[in-house]
Amino acid sequence: MSDKPQLRFAPSPNGRLHLGHALSALVTWAAADHFGGTAHLRIEDIDINRCKPEFTEAIVEDLHWLGLSWPEPVLVQSERFALYAEAADRLRRRDLIYPCFCSRSEIAARAEDKDPDGAPIYPGTCKHLTNAERIIRFERGDPVQFRLDTERAIEETGMLTYTVIGPTLADRPQIRYARPQRWGDVVLQRKDMGTSYHLSVVVDDAAQAITHVTRGRDMEAATDIHVLLQMLLGFSTPIYHFHRLLLGDDGQKLAKSRSSQTLADLRSEGWTAGDVRRAVGF
Ligand code: GLU
């Protein structure tokens, strides 16, 4: 494998790309240039109910229109469920994940704290089920998800740090402590898909030997979990760069649902790729 820096842009094909994605993609390719590396495209489509092949095609079209290119083949997460299951099994064998049968409403009713995204922290209800109780629930066919035992994981790894470059790519790298405890016992294998964003992203960053992760500031806190999983699975931790987010007129993050802002719509209104670049500050 190349010892040059490897970067990735990893959109989920659950809608058309908008200006926020264009910013994220342009940052990734700019960082690849800056560090003398290669930018890859990765399709993060584990949520097969919401992701659609036509959106993947549209992503490719939009990125090419922006003038970006990447090595083939493109890594597609929906082809890799077995690998994510294998990684989860490695953690299961070390008693680092446990089955959880709780519903969303049960969790909301019992949770006392919120995670950095504002979601209820799992109150630990299923953590102390006995083996016999677990077997009964499995045999009954209750829907199950698997959670990381975050406390136990942290006991194993000790204090973790990672390197951040920013706000600009030219800034001096800084060391930061990861604080996975603020997320509680996150789900690593969801009921509906047998994996999760956290698990898949960590497995694939390692599989693609990603050295520099560029992602929006909205994903900054989630990096705590990724650094913990990388250590548990024996993967190296990339350097991280968190880029600014584009805000809509109302000061909120530009959401995919604001479809008036898709690149395709802008293109049909006569925007050029250069207009998009300028609009997002490139
Ligand atoms: N797939 C994620 C998204 O579309 C980004 C993944 C990452 O940067 O880790 O928001």
mmCIF file of C-alpha atoms and ligand atoms in Angstrom:
data_model
loop_
_atom_site.group_PDB
_atom_site.id
_atom_site.type_symbol
_atom_site.label_atom_id
_atom_site.label_comp_id
_atom_site.label_asym_id
_atom_site.label_seq_id
_atom_site.Cartn_x
_atom_site.Cartn_y
_atom_site.Cartn_z
ATOM 1 C CA MET A 1 0.000 0.000 0.000
ATOM 2 C CA SER A 2 1.132 3.534 -0.760
ATOM 3 C CA ASP A 3 2.829 5.455 2.022
ATOM 4 C CA LYS A 4 1.364 8.681 0.650
ATOM 5 C CA PRO A 5 -1.492 10.364 2.566
ATOM 6 C CA GLN A 6 -4.901 8.849 1.828
ATOM 7 C CA LEU A 7 -8.117 10.817 2.275
ATOM 8 C CA ARG A 8 -11.761 10.128 1.634
ATOM 9 C CA PHE A 9 -15.059 11.837 0.935
ATOM 10 C CA ALA A 10 -17.769 9.548 2.238
ATOM 11 C CA PRO A 11 -21.297 10.687 1.405
ATOM 12 C CA SER A 12 -24.450 8.681 2.064
ATOM 13 C CA PRO A 13 -26.592 8.275 -1.066
ATOM 14 C CA ASN A 14 -29.887 9.080 0.654
ATOM 15 C CA GLY A 15 -30.558 12.214 -1.347
ATOM 16 C CA ARG A 16 -28.962 14.602 -3.810
ATOM 17 C CA LEU A 17 -25.808 16.458 -2.846
ATOM 18 C CA HIS A 18 -26.200 20.066 -1.792
ATOM 19 C CA LEU A 19 -23.780 22.926 -1.244
ATOM 20 C CA GLY A 20 -22.711 21.578 2.149
ATOM 21 C CA HIS A 21 -21.512 18.364 0.484
ATOM 22 C CA ALA A 22 -19.732 20.383 -2.189
ATOM 23 C CA LEU A 23 -17.834 22.216 0.561
ATOM 24 C CA SER A 24 -16.945 18.925 2.261
ATOM 25 C CA ALA A 25 -15.772 17.339 -0.997
ATOM 26 C CA LEU A 26 -13.725 20.399 -1.994
ATOM 27 C CA VAL A 27 -12.060 20.458 1.435
ATOM 28 C CA THR A 28 -11.121 16.793 1.025
ATOM 29 C CA TRP A 29 -9.551 17.295 -2.403
ATOM 30 C CA ALA A 30 -7.829 20.500 -1.239
ATOM 31 C CA ALA A 31 -6.413 18.601 1.740
ATOM 32 C CA ALA A 32 -5.223 15.806 -0.547
ATOM 33 C CA ASP A 33 -3.385 18.440 -2.599
ATOM 34 C CA HIS A 34 -2.026 20.136 0.494
ATOM 35 C CA PHE A 35 -0.661 16.918 2.001
ATOM 36 C CA GLY A 36 0.441 15.459 -1.332
ATOM 37 C CA GLY A 37 -1.983 12.534 -1.126
ATOM 38 C CA THR A 38 -4.949 10.894 -2.830
ATOM 39 C CA ALA A 39 -8.645 11.555 -2.257
ATOM 40 C CA HIS A 40 -10.986 8.552 -2.485
ATOM 41 C CA LEU A 41 -14.735 8.401 -2.841
ATOM 42 C CA ARG A 42 -16.541 6.040 -0.468
ATOM 43 C CA ILE A 43 -20.264 5.355 -0.641
ATOM 44 C CA GLU A 44 -21.699 5.032 2.878
ATOM 45 C CA ASP A 45 -24.926 3.194 2.101
ATOM 46 C CA ILE A 46 -25.361 0.834 5.052
ATOM 47 C CA ASP A 47 -28.859 2.227 5.559
ATOM 48 C CA ILE A 48 -30.219 0.289 2.619
ATOM 49 C CA ASN A 49 -33.782 1.470 3.249
ATOM 50 C CA ARG A 50 -32.880 5.118 2.773
ATOM 51 C CA CYS A 51 -29.992 4.847 0.299
ATOM 52 C CA LYS A 52 -30.693 4.408 -3.403
ATOM 53 C CA PRO A 53 -28.452 3.476 -6.351
ATOM 54 C CA GLU A 54 -29.748 6.457 -8.328
ATOM 55 C CA PHE A 55 -28.411 8.771 -5.619
ATOM 56 C CA THR A 56 -25.005 7.062 -5.876
ATOM 57 C CA GLU A 57 -25.026 7.714 -9.633
ATOM 58 C CA ALA A 58 -26.014 11.311 -8.983
ATOM 59 C CA ILE A 59 -23.142 11.731 -6.496
ATOM 60 C CA VAL A 60 -20.666 10.556 -9.121
ATOM 61 C CA GLU A 61 -22.187 12.903 -11.690
ATOM 62 C CA ASP A 62 -22.158 15.909 -9.344
ATOM 63 C CA LEU A 63 -18.563 15.326 -8.228
ATOM 64 C CA HIS A 64 -17.337 14.897 -11.790
ATOM 65 C CA TRP A 65 -19.169 18.113 -12.693
ATOM 66 C CA LEU A 66 -17.257 19.832 -9.881
ATOM 67 C CA GLY A 67 -14.065 18.620 -11.556
ATOM 68 C CA LEU A 68 -13.133 15.975 -8.968
ATOM 69 C CA SER A 69 -11.785 12.495 -9.686
ATOM 70 C CA TRP A 70 -10.718 9.526 -7.579
ATOM 71 C CA PRO A 71 -9.203 6.064 -7.940
ATOM 72 C CA GLU A 72 -11.474 3.160 -8.877
ATOM 73 C CA PRO A 73 -12.956 0.939 -7.628
ATOM 74 C CA VAL A 74 -15.012 3.021 -5.236
ATOM 75 C CA LEU A 75 -15.551 1.372 -1.865
ATOM 76 C CA VAL A 76 -19.263 0.700 -1.344
ATOM 77 C CA GLN A 77 -20.251 -0.101 2.234
ATOM 78 C CA SER A 78 -23.329 -2.172 1.409
ATOM 79 C CA GLU A 79 -20.970 -4.771 -0.101
ATOM 80 C CA ARG A 80 -19.094 -5.129 3.171
ATOM 81 C CA PHE A 81 -21.594 -6.157 5.846
ATOM 82 C CA ALA A 82 -19.683 -9.394 6.501
ATOM 83 C CA LEU A 83 -16.525 -7.453 7.352
ATOM 84 C CA TYR A 84 -18.360 -5.217 9.802
ATOM 85 C CA ALA A 85 -19.883 -8.309 11.447
ATOM 86 C CA GLU A 86 -16.409 -9.800 11.762
ATOM 87 C CA ALA A 87 -15.114 -6.678 13.513
ATOM 88 C CA ALA A 88 -18.102 -6.763 15.889
ATOM 89 C CA ASP A 89 -17.400 -10.450 16.597
ATOM 90 C CA ARG A 90 -13.851 -9.606 17.599
ATOM 91 C CA LEU A 91 -15.237 -7.200 20.200
ATOM 92 C CA ARG A 92 -17.931 -9.677 21.261
ATOM 93 C CA ARG A 93 -15.327 -12.344 22.006
ATOM 94 C CA ARG A 94 -13.684 -9.893 24.399
ATOM 95 C CA ASP A 95 -17.009 -9.118 26.099
ATOM 96 C CA LEU A 96 -16.879 -5.544 24.864
ATOM 97 C CA ILE A 97 -20.332 -5.549 23.310
ATOM 98 C CA TYR A 98 -23.625 -6.762 24.693
ATOM 99 C CA PRO A 99 -27.121 -7.371 23.337
ATOM 100 C CA CYS A 100 -29.761 -4.719 24.013
ATOM 101 C CA PHE A 101 -33.464 -5.317 23.516
ATOM 102 C CA CYS A 102 -34.707 -1.852 24.489
ATOM 103 C CA SER A 103 -36.977 0.193 22.272
ATOM 104 C CA ARG A 104 -36.383 3.871 21.589
ATOM 105 C CA SER A 105 -39.260 4.870 23.867
ATOM 106 C CA GLU A 106 -38.007 2.680 26.737
ATOM 107 C CA ILE A 107 -34.619 4.364 26.459
ATOM 108 C CA ALA A 108 -36.122 7.863 26.272
ATOM 109 C CA ALA A 109 -38.235 7.140 29.372
ATOM 110 C CA ARG A 110 -35.267 6.033 31.487
ATOM 111 C CA ALA A 111 -32.374 8.122 30.186
ATOM 112 C CA GLU A 112 -30.993 10.797 32.478
ATOM 113 C CA ASP A 113 -28.358 12.432 30.290
ATOM 114 C CA LYS A 114 -27.865 13.465 26.696
ATOM 115 C CA ASP A 115 -24.965 12.704 24.373
ATOM 116 C CA PRO A 116 -23.167 15.444 22.378
ATOM 117 C CA ASP A 117 -25.756 15.085 19.594
ATOM 118 C CA GLY A 118 -28.581 15.640 22.067
ATOM 119 C CA ALA A 119 -29.812 12.023 22.016
ATOM 120 C CA PRO A 120 -30.525 10.196 25.285
ATOM 121 C CA ILE A 121 -27.522 8.321 26.692
ATOM 122 C CA TYR A 122 -28.371 4.638 27.045
ATOM 123 C CA PRO A 123 -29.327 4.030 30.687
ATOM 124 C CA GLY A 124 -27.701 0.585 30.724
ATOM 125 C CA THR A 125 -30.904 -1.427 31.185
ATOM 126 C CA CYS A 126 -29.742 -4.520 29.257
ATOM 127 C CA LYS A 127 -26.121 -4.360 30.314
ATOM 128 C CA HIS A 128 -26.666 -6.489 33.381
ATOM 129 C CA LEU A 129 -29.066 -9.077 31.983
ATOM 130 C CA THR A 130 -27.969 -12.579 32.940
ATOM 131 C CA ASN A 131 -27.086 -15.078 30.252
ATOM 132 C CA ALA A 132 -30.312 -16.948 30.972
ATOM 133 C CA GLU A 133 -32.333 -13.758 30.495
ATOM 134 C CA ARG A 134 -30.532 -13.035 27.238
ATOM 135 C CA ILE A 135 -31.239 -16.525 25.932
ATOM 136 C CA ILE A 136 -34.953 -16.138 26.684
ATOM 137 C CA ARG A 137 -35.070 -12.853 24.756
ATOM 138 C CA PHE A 138 -33.147 -14.336 21.802
ATOM 139 C CA GLU A 139 -35.372 -17.409 21.705
ATOM 140 C CA ARG A 140 -38.454 -15.210 21.791
ATOM 141 C CA GLY A 141 -37.096 -13.481 18.702
ATOM 142 C CA ASP A 142 -37.047 -10.015 20.302
ATOM 143 C CA PRO A 143 -35.379 -7.455 18.023
ATOM 144 C CA VAL A 144 -31.798 -6.996 19.196
ATOM 145 C CA GLN A 145 -29.084 -4.418 18.767
ATOM 146 C CA PHE A 146 -25.559 -4.672 20.132
ATOM 147 C CA ARG A 147 -23.931 -1.943 22.177
ATOM 148 C CA LEU A 148 -20.356 -1.153 23.058
ATOM 149 C CA ASP A 149 -19.632 -1.480 26.768
ATOM 150 C CA THR A 150 -17.901 1.884 26.711
ATOM 151 C CA GLU A 151 -16.768 1.830 30.326
ATOM 152 C CA ARG A 152 -15.143 -1.564 29.938
ATOM 153 C CA ALA A 153 -13.594 -0.506 26.632
ATOM 154 C CA ILE A 154 -12.044 2.578 28.232
ATOM 155 C CA GLU A 155 -10.691 0.439 31.062
ATOM 156 C CA GLU A 156 -8.938 -1.635 28.410
ATOM 157 C CA THR A 157 -7.499 1.214 26.369
ATOM 158 C CA GLY A 158 -6.826 3.842 29.049
ATOM 159 C CA MET A 159 -6.814 7.521 28.131
ATOM 160 C CA LEU A 160 -6.756 8.120 24.369
ATOM 161 C CA THR A 161 -5.565 11.053 22.322
ATOM 162 C CA TYR A 162 -5.678 11.954 18.649
ATOM 163 C CA THR A 163 -4.239 14.626 16.400
ATOM 164 C CA VAL A 164 -6.266 17.468 14.937
ATOM 165 C CA ILE A 165 -5.181 19.958 12.301
ATOM 166 C CA GLY A 166 -7.216 23.140 12.012
ATOM 167 C CA PRO A 167 -8.940 25.449 11.603
ATOM 168 C CA THR A 168 -6.784 25.723 8.468
ATOM 169 C CA LEU A 169 -4.862 22.898 6.851
ATOM 170 C CA ALA A 170 -1.622 24.811 7.435
ATOM 171 C CA ASP A 171 -2.103 24.965 11.219
ATOM 172 C CA ARG A 172 0.184 23.095 13.604
ATOM 173 C CA PRO A 173 -1.150 19.665 14.591
ATOM 174 C CA GLN A 174 -2.656 19.610 18.072
ATOM 175 C CA ILE A 175 -3.148 16.695 20.405
ATOM 176 C CA ARG A 176 -6.618 16.248 21.812
ATOM 177 C CA TYR A 177 -8.088 13.850 24.366
ATOM 178 C CA ALA A 178 -10.884 11.586 23.163
ATOM 179 C CA ARG A 179 -13.860 11.554 25.533
ATOM 180 C CA PRO A 180 -15.911 8.514 24.506
ATOM 181 C CA GLN A 181 -17.516 8.332 27.959
ATOM 182 C CA ARG A 182 -19.738 11.283 26.995
ATOM 183 C CA TRP A 183 -21.499 9.016 24.470
ATOM 184 C CA GLY A 184 -22.304 6.136 26.817
ATOM 185 C CA ASP A 185 -22.897 2.660 25.361
ATOM 186 C CA VAL A 186 -23.379 3.432 21.673
ATOM 187 C CA VAL A 187 -25.001 0.974 19.279
ATOM 188 C CA LEU A 188 -22.452 -0.805 17.071
ATOM 189 C CA GLN A 189 -24.863 -3.213 15.399
ATOM 190 C CA ARG A 190 -28.266 -1.731 14.710
ATOM 191 C CA LYS A 191 -31.432 -3.834 14.682
ATOM 192 C CA ASP A 192 -32.159 -3.075 11.060
ATOM 193 C CA MET A 193 -28.713 -3.327 9.488
ATOM 194 C CA GLY A 194 -26.373 -5.358 11.707
ATOM 195 C CA THR A 195 -23.801 -2.576 11.692
ATOM 196 C CA SER A 196 -23.672 1.152 12.427
ATOM 197 C CA TYR A 197 -22.073 4.289 11.102
ATOM 198 C CA HIS A 198 -19.417 4.182 13.865
ATOM 199 C CA LEU A 199 -18.346 0.594 13.234
ATOM 200 C CA SER A 200 -18.367 0.775 9.431
ATOM 201 C CA VAL A 201 -16.494 4.045 9.211
ATOM 202 C CA VAL A 202 -13.717 2.769 11.460
ATOM 203 C CA VAL A 203 -13.396 -0.551 9.629
ATOM 204 C CA ASP A 204 -13.273 1.201 6.260
ATOM 205 C CA ASP A 205 -10.897 3.991 7.243
ATOM 206 C CA ALA A 206 -8.523 1.194 8.263
ATOM 207 C CA ALA A 207 -9.222 -0.912 5.153
ATOM 208 C CA GLN A 208 -8.433 2.064 2.914
ATOM 209 C CA ALA A 209 -5.424 3.065 5.057
ATOM 210 C CA ILE A 210 -6.894 6.542 5.462
ATOM 211 C CA THR A 211 -4.302 8.819 7.056
ATOM 212 C CA HIS A 212 -6.257 12.093 7.149
ATOM 213 C CA VAL A 213 -9.991 12.309 7.837
ATOM 214 C CA THR A 214 -11.680 15.532 6.751
ATOM 215 C CA ARG A 215 -15.220 15.915 8.028
ATOM 216 C CA GLY A 216 -17.627 18.637 9.121
ATOM 217 C CA ARG A 217 -17.593 20.042 12.643
ATOM 218 C CA ASP A 218 -20.952 18.377 13.215
ATOM 219 C CA MET A 219 -19.054 15.054 13.299
ATOM 220 C CA GLU A 220 -16.265 16.255 15.533
ATOM 221 C CA ALA A 221 -17.604 14.779 18.781
ATOM 222 C CA ALA A 222 -18.293 11.363 17.192
ATOM 223 C CA THR A 223 -14.558 11.057 16.629
ATOM 224 C CA ASP A 224 -14.295 10.109 20.341
ATOM 225 C CA ILE A 225 -15.987 6.814 19.582
ATOM 226 C CA HIS A 226 -13.957 6.215 16.446
ATOM 227 C CA VAL A 227 -10.644 6.684 18.233
ATOM 228 C CA LEU A 228 -11.769 4.211 20.903
ATOM 229 C CA LEU A 229 -12.851 1.623 18.324
ATOM 230 C CA GLN A 230 -9.604 2.040 16.374
ATOM 231 C CA MET A 231 -7.611 1.265 19.503
ATOM 232 C CA LEU A 232 -9.785 -1.736 20.424
ATOM 233 C CA LEU A 233 -9.525 -3.179 16.917
ATOM 234 C CA GLY A 234 -5.804 -2.539 16.560
ATOM 235 C CA PHE A 235 -6.154 0.079 13.795
ATOM 236 C CA SER A 236 -4.102 3.231 13.602
ATOM 237 C CA THR A 237 -5.825 6.551 14.210
ATOM 238 C CA PRO A 238 -5.801 9.011 11.312
ATOM 239 C CA ILE A 239 -5.179 12.746 11.688
ATOM 240 C CA TYR A 240 -8.450 14.706 11.749
ATOM 241 C CA HIS A 241 -9.447 18.013 10.192
ATOM 242 C CA PHE A 242 -12.918 19.373 11.011
ATOM 243 C CA HIS A 243 -14.170 21.875 8.512
ATOM 244 C CA ARG A 244 -16.696 24.685 8.911
ATOM 245 C CA LEU A 245 -20.339 24.035 8.058
ATOM 246 C CA LEU A 246 -22.406 26.021 5.620
ATOM 247 C CA LEU A 247 -25.329 27.619 7.320
ATOM 248 C CA GLY A 248 -28.669 28.325 5.701
ATOM 249 C CA ASP A 249 -30.347 31.744 5.881
ATOM 250 C CA ASP A 250 -31.952 30.745 9.189
ATOM 251 C CA GLY A 251 -28.529 29.969 10.719
ATOM 252 C CA GLN A 252 -29.221 26.208 10.711
ATOM 253 C CA LYS A 253 -26.999 23.622 9.036
ATOM 254 C CA LEU A 254 -27.984 23.171 5.379
ATOM 255 C CA ALA A 255 -30.040 20.003 5.401
ATOM 256 C CA LYS A 256 -30.532 17.567 2.580
ATOM 257 C CA SER A 257 -34.250 18.109 2.937
ATOM 258 C CA ARG A 258 -33.783 21.652 1.686
ATOM 259 C CA SER A 259 -33.766 20.260 -1.787
ATOM 260 C CA SER A 260 -33.909 23.686 -3.391
ATOM 261 C CA GLN A 261 -30.201 23.809 -2.657
ATOM 262 C CA THR A 262 -29.121 20.630 -4.479
ATOM 263 C CA LEU A 263 -26.227 20.908 -6.894
ATOM 264 C CA ALA A 264 -28.417 19.502 -9.656
ATOM 265 C CA ASP A 265 -30.976 22.260 -9.167
ATOM 266 C CA LEU A 266 -28.320 24.939 -9.091
ATOM 267 C CA ARG A 267 -26.835 23.455 -12.258
ATOM 268 C CA SER A 268 -30.183 23.580 -14.026
ATOM 269 C CA GLU A 269 -30.560 27.188 -12.912
ATOM 270 C CA GLY A 270 -27.356 27.893 -14.839
ATOM 271 C CA TRP A 271 -24.753 27.709 -12.070
ATOM 272 C CA THR A 272 -21.293 26.592 -13.176
ATOM 273 C CA ALA A 273 -18.900 24.484 -11.106
ATOM 274 C CA GLY A 274 -16.935 27.697 -10.570
ATOM 275 C CA ASP A 275 -20.045 29.367 -9.111
ATOM 276 C CA VAL A 276 -20.398 26.487 -6.640
ATOM 277 C CA ARG A 277 -16.748 26.739 -5.661
ATOM 278 C CA ARG A 278 -17.058 30.469 -5.055
ATOM 279 C CA ALA A 279 -20.348 30.073 -3.154
ATOM 280 C CA VAL A 280 -18.692 27.728 -0.657
ATOM 281 C CA GLY A 281 -15.540 29.825 -0.362
ATOM 282 C CA PHE A 282 -13.103 28.113 -2.725
HETATM 283 N N1 GLU B 1 -21.250 9.358 5.636
HETATM 284 C C1 GLU B 1 -21.160 10.504 6.480
HETATM 285 C C2 GLU B 1 -22.120 11.597 5.989
HETATM 286 O O1 GLU B 1 -22.649 11.516 4.892
HETATM 287 C C3 GLU B 1 -19.747 11.089 6.566
HETATM 288 C C4 GLU B 1 -18.745 10.105 7.049
HETATM 289 C C5 GLU B 1 -17.491 10.657 7.748
HETATM 290 O O2 GLU B 1 -16.943 11.689 7.361
HETATM 291 O O3 GLU B 1 -17.037 10.013 8.656
HETATM 292 O O4 GLU B 1 -22.374 12.535 6.700
#
